[in-house]
CSV table of C-alpha atoms and ligand atoms in Angstrom, one decimal:
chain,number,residue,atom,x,y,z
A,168,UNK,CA,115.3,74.8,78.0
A,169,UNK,CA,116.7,74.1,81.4
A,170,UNK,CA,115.7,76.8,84.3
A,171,UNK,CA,119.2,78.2,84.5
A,172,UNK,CA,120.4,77.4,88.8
A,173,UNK,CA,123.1,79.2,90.9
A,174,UNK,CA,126.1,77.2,91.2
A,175,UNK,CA,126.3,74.9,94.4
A,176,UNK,CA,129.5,74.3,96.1
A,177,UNK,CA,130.8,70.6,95.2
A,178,UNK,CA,129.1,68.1,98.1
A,179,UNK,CA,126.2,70.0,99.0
A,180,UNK,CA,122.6,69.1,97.6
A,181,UNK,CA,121.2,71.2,95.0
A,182,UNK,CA,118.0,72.8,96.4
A,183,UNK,CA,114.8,73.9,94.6
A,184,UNK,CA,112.5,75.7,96.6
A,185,UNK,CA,109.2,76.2,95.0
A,186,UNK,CA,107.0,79.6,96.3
A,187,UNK,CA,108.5,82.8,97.0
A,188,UNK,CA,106.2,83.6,99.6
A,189,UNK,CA,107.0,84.1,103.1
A,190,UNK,CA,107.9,80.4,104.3
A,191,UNK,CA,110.0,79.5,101.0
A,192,UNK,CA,111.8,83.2,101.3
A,193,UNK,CA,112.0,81.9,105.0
A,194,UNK,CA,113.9,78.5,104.3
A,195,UNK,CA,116.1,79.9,101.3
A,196,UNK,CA,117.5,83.0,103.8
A,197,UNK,CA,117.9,80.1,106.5
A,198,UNK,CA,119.8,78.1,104.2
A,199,UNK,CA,122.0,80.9,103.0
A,200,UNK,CA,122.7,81.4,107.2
A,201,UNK,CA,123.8,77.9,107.0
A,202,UNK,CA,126.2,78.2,104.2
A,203,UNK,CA,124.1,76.3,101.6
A,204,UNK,CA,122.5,77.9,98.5
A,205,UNK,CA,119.2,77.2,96.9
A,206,UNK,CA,117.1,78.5,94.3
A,207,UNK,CA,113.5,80.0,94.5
A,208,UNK,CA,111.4,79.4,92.1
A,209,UNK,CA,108.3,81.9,92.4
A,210,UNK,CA,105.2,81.9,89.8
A,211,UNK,CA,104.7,85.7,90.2
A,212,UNK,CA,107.0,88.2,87.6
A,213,UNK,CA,107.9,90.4,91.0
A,214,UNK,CA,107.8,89.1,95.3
A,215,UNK,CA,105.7,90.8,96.5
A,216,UNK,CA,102.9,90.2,99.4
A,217,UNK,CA,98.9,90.9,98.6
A,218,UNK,CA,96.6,90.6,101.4
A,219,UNK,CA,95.9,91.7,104.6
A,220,UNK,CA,98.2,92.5,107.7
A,221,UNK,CA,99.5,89.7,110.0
A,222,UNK,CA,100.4,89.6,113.9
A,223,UNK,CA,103.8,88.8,114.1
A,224,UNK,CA,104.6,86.6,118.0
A,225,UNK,CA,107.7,86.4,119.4
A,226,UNK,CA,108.4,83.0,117.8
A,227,UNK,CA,108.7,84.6,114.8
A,228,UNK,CA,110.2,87.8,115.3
A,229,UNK,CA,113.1,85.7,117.4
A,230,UNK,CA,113.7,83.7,113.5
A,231,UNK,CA,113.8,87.8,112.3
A,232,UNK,CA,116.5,88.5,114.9
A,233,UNK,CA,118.6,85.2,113.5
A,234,UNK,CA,118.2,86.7,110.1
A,235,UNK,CA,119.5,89.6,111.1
A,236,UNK,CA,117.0,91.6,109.8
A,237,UNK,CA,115.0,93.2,112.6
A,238,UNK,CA,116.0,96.8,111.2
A,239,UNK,CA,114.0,96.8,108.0
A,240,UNK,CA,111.3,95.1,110.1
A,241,UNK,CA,111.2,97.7,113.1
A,242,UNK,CA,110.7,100.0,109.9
A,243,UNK,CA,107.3,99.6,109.6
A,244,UNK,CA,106.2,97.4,112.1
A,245,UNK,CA,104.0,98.6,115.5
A,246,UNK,CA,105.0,96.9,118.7
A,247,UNK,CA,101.7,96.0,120.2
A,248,UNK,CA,100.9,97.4,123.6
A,249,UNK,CA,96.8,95.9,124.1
A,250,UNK,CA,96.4,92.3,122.7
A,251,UNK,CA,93.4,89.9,122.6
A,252,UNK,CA,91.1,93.1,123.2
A,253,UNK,CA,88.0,91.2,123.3
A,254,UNK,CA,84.7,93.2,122.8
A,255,UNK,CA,80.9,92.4,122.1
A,256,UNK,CA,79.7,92.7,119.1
A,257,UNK,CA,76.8,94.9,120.1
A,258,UNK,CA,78.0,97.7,122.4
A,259,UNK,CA,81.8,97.2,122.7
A,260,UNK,CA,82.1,96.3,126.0
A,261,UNK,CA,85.6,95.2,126.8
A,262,UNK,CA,85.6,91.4,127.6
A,263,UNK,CA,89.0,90.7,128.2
A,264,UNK,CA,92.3,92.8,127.6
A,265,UNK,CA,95.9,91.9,128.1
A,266,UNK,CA,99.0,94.4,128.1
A,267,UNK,CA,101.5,93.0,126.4
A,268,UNK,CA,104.4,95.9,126.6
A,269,UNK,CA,106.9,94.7,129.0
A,270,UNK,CA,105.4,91.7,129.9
A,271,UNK,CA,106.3,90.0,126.6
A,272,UNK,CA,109.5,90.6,126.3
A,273,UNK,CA,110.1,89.6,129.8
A,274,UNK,CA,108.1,86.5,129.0
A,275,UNK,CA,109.8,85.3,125.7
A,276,UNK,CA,112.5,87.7,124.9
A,277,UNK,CA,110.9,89.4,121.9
A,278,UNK,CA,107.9,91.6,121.5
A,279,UNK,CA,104.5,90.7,119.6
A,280,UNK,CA,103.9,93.2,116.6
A,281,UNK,CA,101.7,94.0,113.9
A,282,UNK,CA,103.0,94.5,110.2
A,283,UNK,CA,101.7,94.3,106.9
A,284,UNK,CA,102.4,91.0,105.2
A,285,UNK,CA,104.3,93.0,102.0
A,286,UNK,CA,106.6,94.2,105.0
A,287,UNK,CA,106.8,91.1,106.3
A,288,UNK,CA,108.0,89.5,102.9
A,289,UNK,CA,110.2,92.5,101.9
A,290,UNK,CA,111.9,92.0,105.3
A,291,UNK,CA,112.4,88.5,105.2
A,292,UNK,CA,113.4,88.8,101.0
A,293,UNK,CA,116.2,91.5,102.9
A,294,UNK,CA,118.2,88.0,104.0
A,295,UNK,CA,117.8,86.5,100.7
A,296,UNK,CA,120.4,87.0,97.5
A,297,UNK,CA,118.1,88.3,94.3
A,298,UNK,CA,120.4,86.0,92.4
A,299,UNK,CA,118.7,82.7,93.9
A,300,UNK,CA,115.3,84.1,92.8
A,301,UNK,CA,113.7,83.0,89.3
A,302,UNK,CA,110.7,84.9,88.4
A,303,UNK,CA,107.8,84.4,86.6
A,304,UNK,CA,108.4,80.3,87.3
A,305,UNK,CA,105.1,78.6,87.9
A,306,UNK,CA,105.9,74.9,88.7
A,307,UNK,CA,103.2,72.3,87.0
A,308,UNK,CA,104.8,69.4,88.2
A,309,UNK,CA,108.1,67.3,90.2
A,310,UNK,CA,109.6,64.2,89.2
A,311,UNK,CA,111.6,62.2,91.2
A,312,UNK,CA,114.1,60.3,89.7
A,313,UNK,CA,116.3,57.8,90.9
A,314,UNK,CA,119.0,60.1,91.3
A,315,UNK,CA,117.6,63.8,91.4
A,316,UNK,CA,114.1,65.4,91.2
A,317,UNK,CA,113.0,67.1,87.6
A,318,UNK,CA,110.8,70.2,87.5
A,319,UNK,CA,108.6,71.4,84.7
A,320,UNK,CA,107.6,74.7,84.3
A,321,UNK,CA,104.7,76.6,82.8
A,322,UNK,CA,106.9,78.0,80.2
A,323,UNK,CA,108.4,74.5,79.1
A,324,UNK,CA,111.4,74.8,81.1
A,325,UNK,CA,112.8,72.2,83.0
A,326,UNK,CA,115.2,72.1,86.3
A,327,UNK,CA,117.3,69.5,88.0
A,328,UNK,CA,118.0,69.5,91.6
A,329,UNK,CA,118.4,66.5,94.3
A,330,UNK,CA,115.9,68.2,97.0
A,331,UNK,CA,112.8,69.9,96.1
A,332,UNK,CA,111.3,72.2,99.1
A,333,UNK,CA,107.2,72.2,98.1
A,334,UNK,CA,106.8,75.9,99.7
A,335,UNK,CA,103.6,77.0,97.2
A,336,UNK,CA,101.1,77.7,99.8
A,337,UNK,CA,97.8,76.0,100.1
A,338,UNK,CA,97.1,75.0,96.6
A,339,UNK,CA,100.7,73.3,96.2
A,340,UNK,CA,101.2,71.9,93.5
A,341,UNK,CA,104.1,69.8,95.1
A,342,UNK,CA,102.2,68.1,97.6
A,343,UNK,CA,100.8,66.1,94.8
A,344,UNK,CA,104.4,64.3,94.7
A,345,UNK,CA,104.2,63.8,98.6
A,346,UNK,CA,100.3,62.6,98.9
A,347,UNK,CA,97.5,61.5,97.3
A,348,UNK,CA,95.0,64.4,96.1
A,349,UNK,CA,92.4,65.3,98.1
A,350,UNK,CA,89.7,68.0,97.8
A,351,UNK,CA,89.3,70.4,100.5
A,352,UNK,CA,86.0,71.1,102.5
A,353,UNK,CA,83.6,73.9,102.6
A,354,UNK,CA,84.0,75.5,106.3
A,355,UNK,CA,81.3,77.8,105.3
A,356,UNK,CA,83.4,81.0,106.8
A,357,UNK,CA,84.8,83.4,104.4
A,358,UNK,CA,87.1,86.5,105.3
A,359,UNK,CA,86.8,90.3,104.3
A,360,UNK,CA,89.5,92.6,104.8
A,361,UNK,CA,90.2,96.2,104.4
A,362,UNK,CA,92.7,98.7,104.8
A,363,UNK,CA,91.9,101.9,106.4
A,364,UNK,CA,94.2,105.0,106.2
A,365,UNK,CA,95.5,106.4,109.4
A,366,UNK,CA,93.5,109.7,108.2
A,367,UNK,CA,90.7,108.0,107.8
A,368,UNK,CA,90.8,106.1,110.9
A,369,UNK,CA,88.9,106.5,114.4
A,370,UNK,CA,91.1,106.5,117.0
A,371,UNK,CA,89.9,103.9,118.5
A,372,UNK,CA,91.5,102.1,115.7
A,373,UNK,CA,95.1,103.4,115.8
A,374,UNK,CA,95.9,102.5,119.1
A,375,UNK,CA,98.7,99.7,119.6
A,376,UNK,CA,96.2,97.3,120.1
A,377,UNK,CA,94.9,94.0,118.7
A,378,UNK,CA,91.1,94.2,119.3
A,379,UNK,CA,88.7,91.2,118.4
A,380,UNK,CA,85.1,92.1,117.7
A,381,UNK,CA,83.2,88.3,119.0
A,382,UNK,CA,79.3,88.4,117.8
A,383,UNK,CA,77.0,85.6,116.8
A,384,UNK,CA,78.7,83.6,113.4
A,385,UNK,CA,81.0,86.5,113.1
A,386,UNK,CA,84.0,87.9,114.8
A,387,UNK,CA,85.9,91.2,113.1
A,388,UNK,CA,89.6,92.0,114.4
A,389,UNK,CA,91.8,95.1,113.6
A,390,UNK,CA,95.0,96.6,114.7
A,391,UNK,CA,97.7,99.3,113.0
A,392,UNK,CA,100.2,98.2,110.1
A,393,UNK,CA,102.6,100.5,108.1
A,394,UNK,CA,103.9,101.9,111.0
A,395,UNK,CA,100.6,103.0,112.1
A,396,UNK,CA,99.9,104.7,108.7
A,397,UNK,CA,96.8,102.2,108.1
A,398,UNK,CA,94.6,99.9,110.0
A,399,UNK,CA,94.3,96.5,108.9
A,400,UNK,CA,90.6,95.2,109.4
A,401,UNK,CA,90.0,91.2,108.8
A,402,UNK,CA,86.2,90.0,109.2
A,403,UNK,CA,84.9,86.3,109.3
A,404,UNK,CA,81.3,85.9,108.1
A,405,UNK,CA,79.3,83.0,107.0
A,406,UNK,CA,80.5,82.2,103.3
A,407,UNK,CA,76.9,81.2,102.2
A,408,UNK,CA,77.3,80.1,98.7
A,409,UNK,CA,80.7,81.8,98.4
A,410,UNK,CA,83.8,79.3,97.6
A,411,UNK,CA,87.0,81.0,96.2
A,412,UNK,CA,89.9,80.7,98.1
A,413,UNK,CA,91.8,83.9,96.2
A,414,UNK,CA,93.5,87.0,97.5
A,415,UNK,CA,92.8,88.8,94.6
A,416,UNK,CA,88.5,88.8,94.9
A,417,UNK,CA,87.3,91.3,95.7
A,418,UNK,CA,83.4,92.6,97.7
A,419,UNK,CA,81.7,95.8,98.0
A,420,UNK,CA,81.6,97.7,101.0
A,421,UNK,CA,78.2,97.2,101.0
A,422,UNK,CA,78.2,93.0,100.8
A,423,UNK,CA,81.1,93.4,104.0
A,424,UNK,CA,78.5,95.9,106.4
A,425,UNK,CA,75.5,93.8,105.9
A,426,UNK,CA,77.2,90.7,107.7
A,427,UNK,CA,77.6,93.2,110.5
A,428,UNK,CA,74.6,95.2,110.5
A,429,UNK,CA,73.2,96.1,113.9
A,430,UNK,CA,76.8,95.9,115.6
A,431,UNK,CA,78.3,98.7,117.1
A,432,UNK,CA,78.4,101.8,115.2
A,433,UNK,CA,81.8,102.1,115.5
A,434,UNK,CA,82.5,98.8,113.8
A,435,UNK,CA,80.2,99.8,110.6
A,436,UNK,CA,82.3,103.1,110.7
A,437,UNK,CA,85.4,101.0,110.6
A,438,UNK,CA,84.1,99.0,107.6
A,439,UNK,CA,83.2,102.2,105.8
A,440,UNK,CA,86.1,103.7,106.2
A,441,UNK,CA,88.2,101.2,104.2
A,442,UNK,CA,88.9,100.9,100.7
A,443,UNK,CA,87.3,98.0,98.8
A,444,UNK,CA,87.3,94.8,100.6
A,445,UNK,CA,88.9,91.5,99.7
A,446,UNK,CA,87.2,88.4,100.1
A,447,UNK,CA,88.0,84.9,100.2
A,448,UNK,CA,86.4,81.9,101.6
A,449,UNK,CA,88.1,79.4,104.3
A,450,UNK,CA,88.7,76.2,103.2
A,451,UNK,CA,89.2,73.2,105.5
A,452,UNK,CA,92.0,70.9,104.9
A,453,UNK,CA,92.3,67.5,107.1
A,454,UNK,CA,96.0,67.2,109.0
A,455,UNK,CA,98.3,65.4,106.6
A,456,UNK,CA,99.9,62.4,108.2
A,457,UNK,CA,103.2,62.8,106.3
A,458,UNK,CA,105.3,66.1,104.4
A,459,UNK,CA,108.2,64.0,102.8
A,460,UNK,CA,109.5,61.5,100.2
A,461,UNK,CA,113.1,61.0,99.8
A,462,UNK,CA,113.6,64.0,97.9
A,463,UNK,CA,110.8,66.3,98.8
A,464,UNK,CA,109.2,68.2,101.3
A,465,UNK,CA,106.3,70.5,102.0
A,466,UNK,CA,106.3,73.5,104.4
A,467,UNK,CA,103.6,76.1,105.5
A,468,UNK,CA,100.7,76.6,104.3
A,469,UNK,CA,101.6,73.7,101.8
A,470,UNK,CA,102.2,71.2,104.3
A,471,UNK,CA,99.7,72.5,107.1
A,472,UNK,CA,97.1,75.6,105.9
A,473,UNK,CA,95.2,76.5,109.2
A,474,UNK,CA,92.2,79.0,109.9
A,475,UNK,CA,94.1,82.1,110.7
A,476,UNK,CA,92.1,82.4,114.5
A,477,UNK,CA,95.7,82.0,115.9
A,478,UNK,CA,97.8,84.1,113.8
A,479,UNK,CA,100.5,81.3,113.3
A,480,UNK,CA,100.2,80.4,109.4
A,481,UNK,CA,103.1,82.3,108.7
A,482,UNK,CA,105.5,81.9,112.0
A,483,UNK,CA,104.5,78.3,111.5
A,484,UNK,CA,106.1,78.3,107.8
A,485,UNK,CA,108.9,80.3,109.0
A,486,UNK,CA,110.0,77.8,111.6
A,487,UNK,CA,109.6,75.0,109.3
A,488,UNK,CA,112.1,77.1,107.0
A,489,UNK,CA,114.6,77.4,109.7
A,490,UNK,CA,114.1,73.8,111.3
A,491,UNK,CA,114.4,72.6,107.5
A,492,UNK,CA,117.5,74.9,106.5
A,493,UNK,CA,119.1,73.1,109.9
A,494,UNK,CA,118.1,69.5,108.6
A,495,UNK,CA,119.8,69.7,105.4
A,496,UNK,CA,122.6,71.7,106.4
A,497,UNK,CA,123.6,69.4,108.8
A,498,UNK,CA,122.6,66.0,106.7
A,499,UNK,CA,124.1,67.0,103.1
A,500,UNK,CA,125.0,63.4,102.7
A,501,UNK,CA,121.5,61.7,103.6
A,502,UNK,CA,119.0,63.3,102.3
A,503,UNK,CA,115.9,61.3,103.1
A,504,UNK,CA,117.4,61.7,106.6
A,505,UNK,CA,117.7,65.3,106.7
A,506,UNK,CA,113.8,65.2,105.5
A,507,UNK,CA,112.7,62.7,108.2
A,508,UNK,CA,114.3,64.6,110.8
A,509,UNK,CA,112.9,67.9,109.7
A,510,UNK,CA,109.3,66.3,109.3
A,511,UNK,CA,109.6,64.8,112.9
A,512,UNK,CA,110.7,68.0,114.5
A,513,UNK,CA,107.9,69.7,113.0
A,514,UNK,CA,104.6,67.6,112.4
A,515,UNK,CA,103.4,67.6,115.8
A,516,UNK,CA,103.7,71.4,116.6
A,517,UNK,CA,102.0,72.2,112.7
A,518,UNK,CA,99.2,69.8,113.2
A,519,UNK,CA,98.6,70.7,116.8
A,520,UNK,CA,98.3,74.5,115.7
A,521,UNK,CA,96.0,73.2,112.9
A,522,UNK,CA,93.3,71.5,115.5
A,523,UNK,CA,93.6,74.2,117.6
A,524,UNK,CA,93.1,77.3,115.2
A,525,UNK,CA,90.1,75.0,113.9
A,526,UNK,CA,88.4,74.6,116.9
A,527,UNK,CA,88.5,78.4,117.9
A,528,UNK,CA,85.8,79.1,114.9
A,529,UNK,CA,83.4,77.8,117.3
A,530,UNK,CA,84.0,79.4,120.3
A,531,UNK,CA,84.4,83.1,118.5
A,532,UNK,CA,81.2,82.2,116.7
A,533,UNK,CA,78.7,81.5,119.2
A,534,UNK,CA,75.7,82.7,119.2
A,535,UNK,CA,74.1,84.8,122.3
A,536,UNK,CA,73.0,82.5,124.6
A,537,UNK,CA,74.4,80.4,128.0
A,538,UNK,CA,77.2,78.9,126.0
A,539,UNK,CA,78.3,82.5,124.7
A,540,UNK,CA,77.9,84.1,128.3
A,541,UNK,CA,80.1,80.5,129.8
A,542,UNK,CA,82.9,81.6,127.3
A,543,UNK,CA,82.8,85.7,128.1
A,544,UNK,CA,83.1,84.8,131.7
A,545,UNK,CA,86.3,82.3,130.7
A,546,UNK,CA,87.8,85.4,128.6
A,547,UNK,CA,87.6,87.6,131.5
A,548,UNK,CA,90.2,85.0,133.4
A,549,UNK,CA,92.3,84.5,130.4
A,550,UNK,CA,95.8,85.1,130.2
A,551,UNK,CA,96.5,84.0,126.5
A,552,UNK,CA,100.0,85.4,126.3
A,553,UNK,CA,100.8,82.6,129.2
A,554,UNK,CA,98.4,79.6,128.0
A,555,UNK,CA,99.8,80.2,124.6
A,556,UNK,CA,103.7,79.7,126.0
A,557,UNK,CA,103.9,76.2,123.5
A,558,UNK,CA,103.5,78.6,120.9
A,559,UNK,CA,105.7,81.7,121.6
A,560,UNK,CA,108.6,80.0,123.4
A,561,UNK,CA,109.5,77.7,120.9
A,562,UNK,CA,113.2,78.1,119.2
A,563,UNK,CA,113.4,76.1,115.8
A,564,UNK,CA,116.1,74.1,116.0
A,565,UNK,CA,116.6,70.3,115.6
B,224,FAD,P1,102.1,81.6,100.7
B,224,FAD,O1,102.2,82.8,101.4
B,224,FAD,O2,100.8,81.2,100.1
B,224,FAD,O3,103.2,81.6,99.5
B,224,FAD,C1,103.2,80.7,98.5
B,224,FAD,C2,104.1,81.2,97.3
B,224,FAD,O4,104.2,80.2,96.3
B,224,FAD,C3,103.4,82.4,96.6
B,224,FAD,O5,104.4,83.4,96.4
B,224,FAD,C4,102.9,81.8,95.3
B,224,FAD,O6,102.9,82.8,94.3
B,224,FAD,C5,104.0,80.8,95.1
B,224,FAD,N1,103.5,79.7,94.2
B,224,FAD,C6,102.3,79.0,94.3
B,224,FAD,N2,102.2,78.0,93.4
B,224,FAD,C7,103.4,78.1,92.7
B,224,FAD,C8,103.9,77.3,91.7
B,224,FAD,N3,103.2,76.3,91.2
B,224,FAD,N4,105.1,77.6,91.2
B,224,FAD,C9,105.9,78.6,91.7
B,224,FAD,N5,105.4,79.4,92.7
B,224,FAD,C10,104.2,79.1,93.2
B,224,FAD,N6,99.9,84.1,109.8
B,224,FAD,C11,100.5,84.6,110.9
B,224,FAD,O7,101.7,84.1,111.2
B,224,FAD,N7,100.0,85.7,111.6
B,224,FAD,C12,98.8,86.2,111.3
B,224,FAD,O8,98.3,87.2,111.9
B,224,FAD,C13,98.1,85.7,110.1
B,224,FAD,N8,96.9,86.2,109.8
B,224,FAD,C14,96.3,85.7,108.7
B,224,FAD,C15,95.0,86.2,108.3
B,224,FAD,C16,94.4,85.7,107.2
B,224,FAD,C17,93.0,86.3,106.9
B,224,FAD,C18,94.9,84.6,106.5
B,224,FAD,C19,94.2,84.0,105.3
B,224,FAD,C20,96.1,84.1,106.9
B,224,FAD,C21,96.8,84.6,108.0
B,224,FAD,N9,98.0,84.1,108.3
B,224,FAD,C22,98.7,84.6,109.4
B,224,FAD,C23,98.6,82.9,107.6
B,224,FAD,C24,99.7,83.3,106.7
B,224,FAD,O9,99.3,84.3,105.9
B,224,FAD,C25,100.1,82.0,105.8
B,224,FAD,O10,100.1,80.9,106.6
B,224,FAD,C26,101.4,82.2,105.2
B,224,FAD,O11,101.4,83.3,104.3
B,224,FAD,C27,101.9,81.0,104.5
B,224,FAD,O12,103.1,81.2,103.9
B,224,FAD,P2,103.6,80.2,102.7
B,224,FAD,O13,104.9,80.8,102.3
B,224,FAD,O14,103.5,78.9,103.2
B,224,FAD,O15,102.5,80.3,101.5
């Protein structure tokens, strides 16, 4: 039984995109701006986001705009006033602090907010016709033929298509087509992450702020989602023996305070507070040196996972999508072209992103000492919303 497709117009490639999450949502509502029509294949029986809340910069919410979506997102996203709110571990003392309100627009044309990654999803799913979406389709494997790709499904199934977009997140199975297999490295961090309801929230908590908790191997960071009707809080501890890379494990309350016991009692609170935690370890994932063969591609996390430290995994796979949608609207009749160009326009940027989320571990991490007091004095000087211009002026185009 063949996976039954929407209808392309005559001339235009037949598009698979594999993973309904946000970067394959991303590229299929890009493509539909561009007048071509894909379909989403998603393992899951329903989209829908699990997980934590995610920081959402202006290169991203510019690609909402573009989608013409920025009403269901303004639904439950909080613009965020207070960013990189940088306190110690120990007592809270404000490191460094940046206001954002005004000054970001100004800067970039769009405001930074904070959203809950199902919001995020449903908002980007708003561009996207249901009708492209098959549910319930786990992909097991691509082949590429010498005139069109063939995928097999968990159920048997089977689809045709002449591009195949390899949007499955960071245990792709379609980056197997594109590289040769390799094994991912213990980074020895693991996340926890709660939800806290507004009513249960101090409120410390519910201001618009993005506040980052730096302590020694540990750094905890929170900031309202749902419209302010929760706190997201995501911790980084040591993973200790601890290695499964899963949304869906969960910790106890009791396993997430001991990493932070003897930090400021307002941070324990915070951690009480919530519901029970979820925990997953980081893994760490060399750079890959290529995304493409003729006929497929990779994007986010599938092409370039990254420690979340910059809050870019997501903008990151939603550029790709539009840069990608742009590629292939534009070279219907050369495929492989319309790959290589979208590769080229984006490897850099991703990879860059990569090394530099990765190297932040350390310097969040440090323990007390010279080094530690070196970087506090750095943060006090910091202007992140202008050193990180690369990032938030970007406009994903060709
Ligand atoms: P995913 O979201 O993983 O989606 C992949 C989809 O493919 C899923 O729906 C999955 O079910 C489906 N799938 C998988 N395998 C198959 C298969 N074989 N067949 C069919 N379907 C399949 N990013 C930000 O921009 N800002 C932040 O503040 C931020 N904070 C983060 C905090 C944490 C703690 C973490 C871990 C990440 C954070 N990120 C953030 C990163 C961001 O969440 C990811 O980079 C982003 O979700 C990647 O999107 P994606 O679509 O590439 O992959």
């Amino acid at each position: 039984m063949h996976a039954e497709a929407p209808r392309q117009s005559p001339g235009r490639p037949r598009i698979a995109v594999v993973g309904g999450g946000i970067g394959g949502l991303a590229a299929a509502a890009f493509l539909r701006r561009a007048g071509v029509m894909a379909t989403v294949y998603e393992q899951a029986p329903a989209l829908k986001e699990i997980g934590a809340g995610i920081l959402v910069s202006p290169n991203a919410v510019r690609l909402l705009r573009q989608l013409g979506v920025m009403d269901r997102f303004l639904r439950d996203a909080v613009p965020v006033e207070l960013a990189w709110e940088f306190r110690r571990w120990e007592n809270g003392r404000v490191l460094s602090v940046e206001r954002l309100d005004g000054v970001c627009e100004r800067l970039y044309g769009e405001r930074t907010y904070t959203v809950h990654r199902a919001d995020l999803l449903d908002t980007v799913k708003a561009a996207v016709p249901e009708e492209w979406v098959r549910l319930g389709a786990r992909c097991t494997a691509v082949e590429e033929q010498p005139d069109g790709v063939l995928l097999h499904f968990a159920d048997g199934s089977k689809a045709e298509a002449d591009v195949v977009i390899g949007a499955d997140g960071v245990h792709s199975v379609v980056r197997a087509t594109v590289t040769e297999p390799s094994t991912p490295e213990y980074s020895d961090i693991c996340a926890f992450r709660t939800l806290v309801p507004a009513e249960r929230a101090p409120a410390f908590a519910l201001r618009r702020a993005h506040t980052l908790w730096l302590g020694p191997g540990r750094h905890l960071v929170h900031y309202p989602v749902n419209g302010g009707r929760a706190v997201n809080v995501v911790a980084f501890a040591p993973a200790g023996d601890f290695t499964e890379e899963s949304w869906s494990t969960t910790a106890s309350v009791e396993e997430f305070l001991a990493e932070f016991t003897g930090w400021d009692p307002r941070v324990t609170d915070l951690i009480r507070s919530g519901g029970t935690p979820g925990r997953w370890a980081l893994l760490d994932r060399a750079p890959l040196r290529r995304w493409s063969t003729p006929r497929t591609t990779l994007l986010g996390d599938a092409a370039h996972p990254m420690f979340p430290f910059f809050g870019q995994g997501a903008a990151q796979a939603m550029e790709d999508g539009a840069v990608l949608a742009a590629a292939l609207a534009e070279g219907a009749d050369d495929i492989a072209g319309a790959l290589q160009r979208y590769e080229e326009a984006r490897i850099e940027r991703a990879t860059r992103l990569q090394t530099v989320s990765h190297g932040r571990a350390h310097v969040n991490h440090l323990p007390d000492g010279p080094e530690q007091q070196a970087r506090d004095i750095a943060l006090a000087d910091s202007d992140p919303l202008t050193a990180n211009g690369w990032i938030y002026a970007y406009e994903a185009a060709l």
